[in-house]
Tab-separated table of C-alpha atoms and ligand atoms in Angstrom:
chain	number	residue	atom	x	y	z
A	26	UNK	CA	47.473	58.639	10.248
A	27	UNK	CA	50.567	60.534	11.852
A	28	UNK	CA	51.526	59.627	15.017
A	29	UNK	CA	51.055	63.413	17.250
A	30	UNK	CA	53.793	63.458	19.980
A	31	UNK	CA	52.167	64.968	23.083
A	32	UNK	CA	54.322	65.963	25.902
A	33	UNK	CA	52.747	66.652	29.136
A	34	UNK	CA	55.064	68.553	32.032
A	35	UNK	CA	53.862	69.516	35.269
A	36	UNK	CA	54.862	70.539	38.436
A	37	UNK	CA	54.970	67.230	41.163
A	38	UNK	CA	51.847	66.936	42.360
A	39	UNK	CA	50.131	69.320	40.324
A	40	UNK	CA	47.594	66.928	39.337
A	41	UNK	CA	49.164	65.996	35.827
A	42	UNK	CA	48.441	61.930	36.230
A	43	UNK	CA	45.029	62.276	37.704
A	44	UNK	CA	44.521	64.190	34.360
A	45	UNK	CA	46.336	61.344	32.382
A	46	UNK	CA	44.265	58.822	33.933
A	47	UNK	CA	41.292	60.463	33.138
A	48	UNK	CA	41.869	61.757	29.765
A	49	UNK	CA	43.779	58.131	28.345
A	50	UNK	CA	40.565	55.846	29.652
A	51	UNK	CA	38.088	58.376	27.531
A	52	UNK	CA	40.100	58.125	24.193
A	53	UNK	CA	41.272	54.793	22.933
A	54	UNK	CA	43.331	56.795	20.447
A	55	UNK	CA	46.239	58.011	22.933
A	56	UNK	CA	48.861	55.114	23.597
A	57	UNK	CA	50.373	56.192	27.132
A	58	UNK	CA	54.614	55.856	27.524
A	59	UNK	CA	54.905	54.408	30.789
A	60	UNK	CA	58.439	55.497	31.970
A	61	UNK	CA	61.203	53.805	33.372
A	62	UNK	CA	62.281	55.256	36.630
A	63	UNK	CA	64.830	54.476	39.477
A	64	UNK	CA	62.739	55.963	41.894
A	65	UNK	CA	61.555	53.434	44.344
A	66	UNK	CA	57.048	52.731	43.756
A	67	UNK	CA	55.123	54.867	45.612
A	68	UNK	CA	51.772	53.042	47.546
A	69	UNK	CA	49.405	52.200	44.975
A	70	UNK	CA	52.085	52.009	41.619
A	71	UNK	CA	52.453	49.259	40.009
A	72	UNK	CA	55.698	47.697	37.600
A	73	UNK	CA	54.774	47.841	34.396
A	74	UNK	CA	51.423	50.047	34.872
A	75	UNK	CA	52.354	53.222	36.271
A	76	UNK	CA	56.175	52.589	35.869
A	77	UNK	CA	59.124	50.475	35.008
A	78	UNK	CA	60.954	50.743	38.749
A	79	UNK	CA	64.590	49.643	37.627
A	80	UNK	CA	67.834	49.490	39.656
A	81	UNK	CA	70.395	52.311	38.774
A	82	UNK	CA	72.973	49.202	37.450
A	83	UNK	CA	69.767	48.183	35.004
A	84	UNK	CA	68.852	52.111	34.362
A	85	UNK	CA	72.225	52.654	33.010
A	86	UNK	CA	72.903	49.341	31.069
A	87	UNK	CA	69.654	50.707	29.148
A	88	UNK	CA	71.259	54.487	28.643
A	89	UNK	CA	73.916	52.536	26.863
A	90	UNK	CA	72.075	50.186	24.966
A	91	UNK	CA	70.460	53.386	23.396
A	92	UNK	CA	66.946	52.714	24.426
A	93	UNK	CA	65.651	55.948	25.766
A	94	UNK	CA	63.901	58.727	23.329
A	95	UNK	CA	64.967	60.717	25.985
A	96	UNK	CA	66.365	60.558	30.309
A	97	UNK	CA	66.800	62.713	32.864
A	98	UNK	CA	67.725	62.673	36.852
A	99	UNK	CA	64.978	64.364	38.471
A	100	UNK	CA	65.267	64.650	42.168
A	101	UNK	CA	68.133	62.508	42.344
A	102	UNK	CA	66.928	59.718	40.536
A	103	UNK	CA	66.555	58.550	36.470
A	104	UNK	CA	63.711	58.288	34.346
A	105	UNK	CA	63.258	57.826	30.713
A	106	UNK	CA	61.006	56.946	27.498
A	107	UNK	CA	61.757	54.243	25.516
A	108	UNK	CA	61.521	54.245	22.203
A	109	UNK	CA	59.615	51.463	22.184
A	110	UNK	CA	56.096	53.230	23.158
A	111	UNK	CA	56.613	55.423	19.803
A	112	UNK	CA	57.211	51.963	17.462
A	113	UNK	CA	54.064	51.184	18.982
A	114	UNK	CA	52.122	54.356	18.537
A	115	UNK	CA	53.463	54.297	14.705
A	116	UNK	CA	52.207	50.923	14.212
A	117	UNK	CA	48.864	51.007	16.142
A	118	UNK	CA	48.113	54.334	13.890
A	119	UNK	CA	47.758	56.120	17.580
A	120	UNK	CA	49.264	59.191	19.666
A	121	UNK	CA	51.771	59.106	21.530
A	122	UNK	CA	51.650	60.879	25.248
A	123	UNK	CA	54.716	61.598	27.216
A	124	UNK	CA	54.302	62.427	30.688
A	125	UNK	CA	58.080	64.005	31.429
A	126	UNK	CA	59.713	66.636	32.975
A	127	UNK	CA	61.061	69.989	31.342
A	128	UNK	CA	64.381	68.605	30.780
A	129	UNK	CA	63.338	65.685	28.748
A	130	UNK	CA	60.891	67.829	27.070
A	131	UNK	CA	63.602	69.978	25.654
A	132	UNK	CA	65.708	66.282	24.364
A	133	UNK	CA	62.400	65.530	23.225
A	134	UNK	CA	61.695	68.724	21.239
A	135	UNK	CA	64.953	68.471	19.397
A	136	UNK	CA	64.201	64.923	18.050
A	137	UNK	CA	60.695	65.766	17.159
A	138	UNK	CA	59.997	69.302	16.537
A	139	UNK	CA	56.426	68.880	15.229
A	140	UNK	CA	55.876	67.065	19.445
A	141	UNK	CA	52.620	69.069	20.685
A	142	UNK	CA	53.461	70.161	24.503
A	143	UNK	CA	51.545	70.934	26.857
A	144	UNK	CA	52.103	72.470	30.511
A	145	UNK	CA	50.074	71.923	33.699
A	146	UNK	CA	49.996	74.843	36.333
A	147	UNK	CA	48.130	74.190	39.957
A	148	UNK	CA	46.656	77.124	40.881
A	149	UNK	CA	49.055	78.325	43.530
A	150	UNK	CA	51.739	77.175	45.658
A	151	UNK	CA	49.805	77.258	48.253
A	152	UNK	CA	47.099	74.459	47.143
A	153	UNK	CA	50.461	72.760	45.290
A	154	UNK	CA	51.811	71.917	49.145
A	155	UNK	CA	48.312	71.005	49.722
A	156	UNK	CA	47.608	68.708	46.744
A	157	UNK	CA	51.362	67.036	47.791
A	158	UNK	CA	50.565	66.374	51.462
A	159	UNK	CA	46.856	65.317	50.663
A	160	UNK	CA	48.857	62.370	48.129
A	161	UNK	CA	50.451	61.467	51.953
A	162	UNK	CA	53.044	59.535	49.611
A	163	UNK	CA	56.373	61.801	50.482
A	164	UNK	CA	57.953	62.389	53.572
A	165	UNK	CA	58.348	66.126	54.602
A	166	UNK	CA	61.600	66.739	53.051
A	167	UNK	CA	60.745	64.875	49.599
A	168	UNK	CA	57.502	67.584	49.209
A	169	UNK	CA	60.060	70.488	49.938
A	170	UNK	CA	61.966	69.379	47.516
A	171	UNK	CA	59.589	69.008	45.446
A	172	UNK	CA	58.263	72.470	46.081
A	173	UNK	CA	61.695	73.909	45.242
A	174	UNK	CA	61.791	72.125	41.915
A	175	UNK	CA	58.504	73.408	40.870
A	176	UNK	CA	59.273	77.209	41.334
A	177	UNK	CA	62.149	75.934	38.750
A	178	UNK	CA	60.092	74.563	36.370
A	179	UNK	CA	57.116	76.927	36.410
A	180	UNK	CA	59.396	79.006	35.154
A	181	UNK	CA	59.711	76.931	31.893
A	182	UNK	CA	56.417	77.232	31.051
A	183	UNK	CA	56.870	79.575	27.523
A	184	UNK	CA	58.764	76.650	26.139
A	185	UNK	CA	54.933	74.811	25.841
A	186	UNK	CA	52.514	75.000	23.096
A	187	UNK	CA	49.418	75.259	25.591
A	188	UNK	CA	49.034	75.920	29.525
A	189	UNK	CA	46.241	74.376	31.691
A	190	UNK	CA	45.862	75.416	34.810
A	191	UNK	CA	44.583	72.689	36.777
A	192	UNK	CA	42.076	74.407	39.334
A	193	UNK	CA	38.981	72.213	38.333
A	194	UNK	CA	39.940	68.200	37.413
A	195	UNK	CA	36.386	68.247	35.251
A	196	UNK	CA	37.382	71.722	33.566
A	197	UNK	CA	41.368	70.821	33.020
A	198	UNK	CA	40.313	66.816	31.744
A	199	UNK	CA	37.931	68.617	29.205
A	200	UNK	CA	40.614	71.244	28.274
A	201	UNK	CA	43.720	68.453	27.854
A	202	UNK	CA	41.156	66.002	25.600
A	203	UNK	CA	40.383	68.985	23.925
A	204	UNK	CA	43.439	69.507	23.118
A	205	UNK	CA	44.160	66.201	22.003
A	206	UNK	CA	41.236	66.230	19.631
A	207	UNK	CA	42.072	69.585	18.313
A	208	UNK	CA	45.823	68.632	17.273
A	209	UNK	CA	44.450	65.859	14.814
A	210	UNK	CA	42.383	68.271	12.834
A	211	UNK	CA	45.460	70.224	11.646
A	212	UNK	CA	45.067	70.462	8.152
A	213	UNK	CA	48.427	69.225	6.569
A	214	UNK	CA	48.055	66.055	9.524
A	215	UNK	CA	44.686	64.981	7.006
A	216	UNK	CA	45.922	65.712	4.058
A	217	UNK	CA	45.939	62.080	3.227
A	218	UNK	CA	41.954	61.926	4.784
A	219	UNK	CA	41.478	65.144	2.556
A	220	UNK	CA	42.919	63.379	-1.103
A	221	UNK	CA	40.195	60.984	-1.357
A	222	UNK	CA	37.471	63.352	-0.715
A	223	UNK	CA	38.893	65.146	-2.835
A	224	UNK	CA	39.116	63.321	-5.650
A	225	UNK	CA	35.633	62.307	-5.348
A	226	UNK	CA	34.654	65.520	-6.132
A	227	UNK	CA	37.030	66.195	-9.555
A	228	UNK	CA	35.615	62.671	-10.876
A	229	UNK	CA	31.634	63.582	-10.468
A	230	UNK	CA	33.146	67.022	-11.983
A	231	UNK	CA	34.982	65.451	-14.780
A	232	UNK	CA	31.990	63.004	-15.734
A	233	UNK	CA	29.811	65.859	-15.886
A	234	UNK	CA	32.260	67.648	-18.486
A	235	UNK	CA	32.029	64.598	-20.191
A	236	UNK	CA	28.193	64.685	-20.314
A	237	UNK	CA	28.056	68.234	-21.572
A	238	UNK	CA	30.564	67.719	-24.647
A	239	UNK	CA	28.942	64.606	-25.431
B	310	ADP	P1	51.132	64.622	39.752
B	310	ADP	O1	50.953	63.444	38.871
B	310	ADP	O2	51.126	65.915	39.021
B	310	ADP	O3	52.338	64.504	40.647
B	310	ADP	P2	48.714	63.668	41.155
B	310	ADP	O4	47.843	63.340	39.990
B	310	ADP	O5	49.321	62.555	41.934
B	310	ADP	O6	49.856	64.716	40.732
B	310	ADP	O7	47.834	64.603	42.115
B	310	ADP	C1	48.309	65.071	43.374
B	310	ADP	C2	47.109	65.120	44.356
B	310	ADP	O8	46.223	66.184	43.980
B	310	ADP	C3	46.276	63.839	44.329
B	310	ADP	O9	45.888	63.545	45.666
B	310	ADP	C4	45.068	64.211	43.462
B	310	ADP	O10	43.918	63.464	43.815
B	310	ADP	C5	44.886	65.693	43.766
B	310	ADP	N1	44.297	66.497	42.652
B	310	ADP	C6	44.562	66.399	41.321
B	310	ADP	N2	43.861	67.330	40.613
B	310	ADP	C7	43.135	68.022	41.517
B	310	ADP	C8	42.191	69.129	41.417
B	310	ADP	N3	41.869	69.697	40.238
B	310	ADP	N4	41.646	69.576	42.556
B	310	ADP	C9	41.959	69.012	43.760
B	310	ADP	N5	42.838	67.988	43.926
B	310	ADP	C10	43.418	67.493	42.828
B	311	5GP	P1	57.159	61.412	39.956
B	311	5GP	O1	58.310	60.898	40.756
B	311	5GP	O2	56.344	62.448	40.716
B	311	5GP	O3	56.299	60.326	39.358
B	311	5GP	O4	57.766	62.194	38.698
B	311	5GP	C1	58.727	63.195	38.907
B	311	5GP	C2	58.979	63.916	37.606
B	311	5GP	O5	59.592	63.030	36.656
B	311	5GP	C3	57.717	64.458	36.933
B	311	5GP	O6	57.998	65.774	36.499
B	311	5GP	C4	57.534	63.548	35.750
B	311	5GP	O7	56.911	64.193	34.660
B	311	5GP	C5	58.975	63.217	35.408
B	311	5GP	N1	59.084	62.021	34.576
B	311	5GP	C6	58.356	60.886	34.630
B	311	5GP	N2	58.740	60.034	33.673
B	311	5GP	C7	59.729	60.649	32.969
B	311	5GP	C8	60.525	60.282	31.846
B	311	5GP	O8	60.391	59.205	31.252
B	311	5GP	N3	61.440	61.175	31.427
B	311	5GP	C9	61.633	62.381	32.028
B	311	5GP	N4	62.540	63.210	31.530
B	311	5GP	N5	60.888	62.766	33.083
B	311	5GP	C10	59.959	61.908	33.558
């Protein structure tokens, strides 16, 4: 089977890994990247679950040991794939999803141009504040920050494949496994499901030429 890319960018706080959660424990296909960050764990995350939480020193000591697909500094601090998550993908026969931001989408896009994308919208500012103060995880100036960042962002929205806006979790979860489900139907990514189907047809066909001239 090929291994889909899926990128997933969002807006902080938009919802995007309540989404993830949701969607990844529903379909054992999707291997999850878990990212490595220098950001220091928020409340509930844990090392090696949500994140890899690394020290700059260790961050870039990895940058130069060419293990990131792709890194970026995001408010003021690194994160990045590696490439291990898409060895493991390949050799599980699974998907790969990439929950990054727009800059390491475009890296990503460059190395993989066939990568499925996908962008999360809230659905307004207004309940984006909201949805950041109700996650009571960032002080005051972090979520401003963060509110800045996302007018920036939303603006990169055209570079995705598909938009979700995430107004309803049920609704947006259905729409994101959806999509998902939809991307492994494309024809030329069965081909090699397609062959031996296929060819079970042109041998019953052949034998029953070989019936009539006999
Ligand atoms: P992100 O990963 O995009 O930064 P989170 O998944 O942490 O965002 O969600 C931010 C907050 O919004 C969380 O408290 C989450 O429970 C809440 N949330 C997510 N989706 C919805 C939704 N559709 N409606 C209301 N609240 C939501
Ligand atoms: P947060 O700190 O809220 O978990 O994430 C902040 C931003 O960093 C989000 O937009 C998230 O998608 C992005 N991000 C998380 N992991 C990676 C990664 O590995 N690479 C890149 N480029 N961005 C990431």
């Amino acid at each position: 089977m090929t291994t889909n890319v899926f990128i997933v960018s969002a807006p902080s706080g938009s919802g995007k890994s309540t989404l993830l959660a949701r969607v990844l424990a529903a379909d054992p296909k999707l291997v999850f990247s878990i990212s490595y960050t220098t950001r220091p764990p928020r409340g509930r995350e844990r090392h090696g679950r949500d994140y890899f939480f690394l020290s700059r020193e260790e961050f870039e000591e990895a940058i130069r040991r060419g293990e990131f697909l792709e890194w970026a500094e995001v408010f003021g601090n690194y994160y990045g794939t590696h490439r291990r998550f898409l060895d493991q993908a390949r050799a599980e026969g699974k998907d790969l999803v990439l929950d990054i931001d727009v800059q390491g989408a475009r890296q990503l896009r460059e190395k993989f141009p066939e990568a499925v994308s996908i962008f999360i919208l809230p659905p307004s500012r207004a309940e984006l504040e909201k949805r950041l103060r109700a996650r009571g995880e960032d002080s005051d100036e972090v979520i401003q920050r963060r509110l800045r960042g996302a007018a920036q962002e939303i603006r990169r929205y055209r570079e995705y494949n598909y938009v979700i806006v995430n107004r309803d979790l049920d609704e947006a979860a259905d729409y994101l496994a959806a999509i998902f489900k939809a991307e492994r139907l494309k024809r030329a990514k069965i081909e090699n499901e397609i062959r031996p189907i296929l060819a079970g047809f042109e041998q019953a066909r052949e034998g029953e030429q070989d019936h009539g001239a006999a």
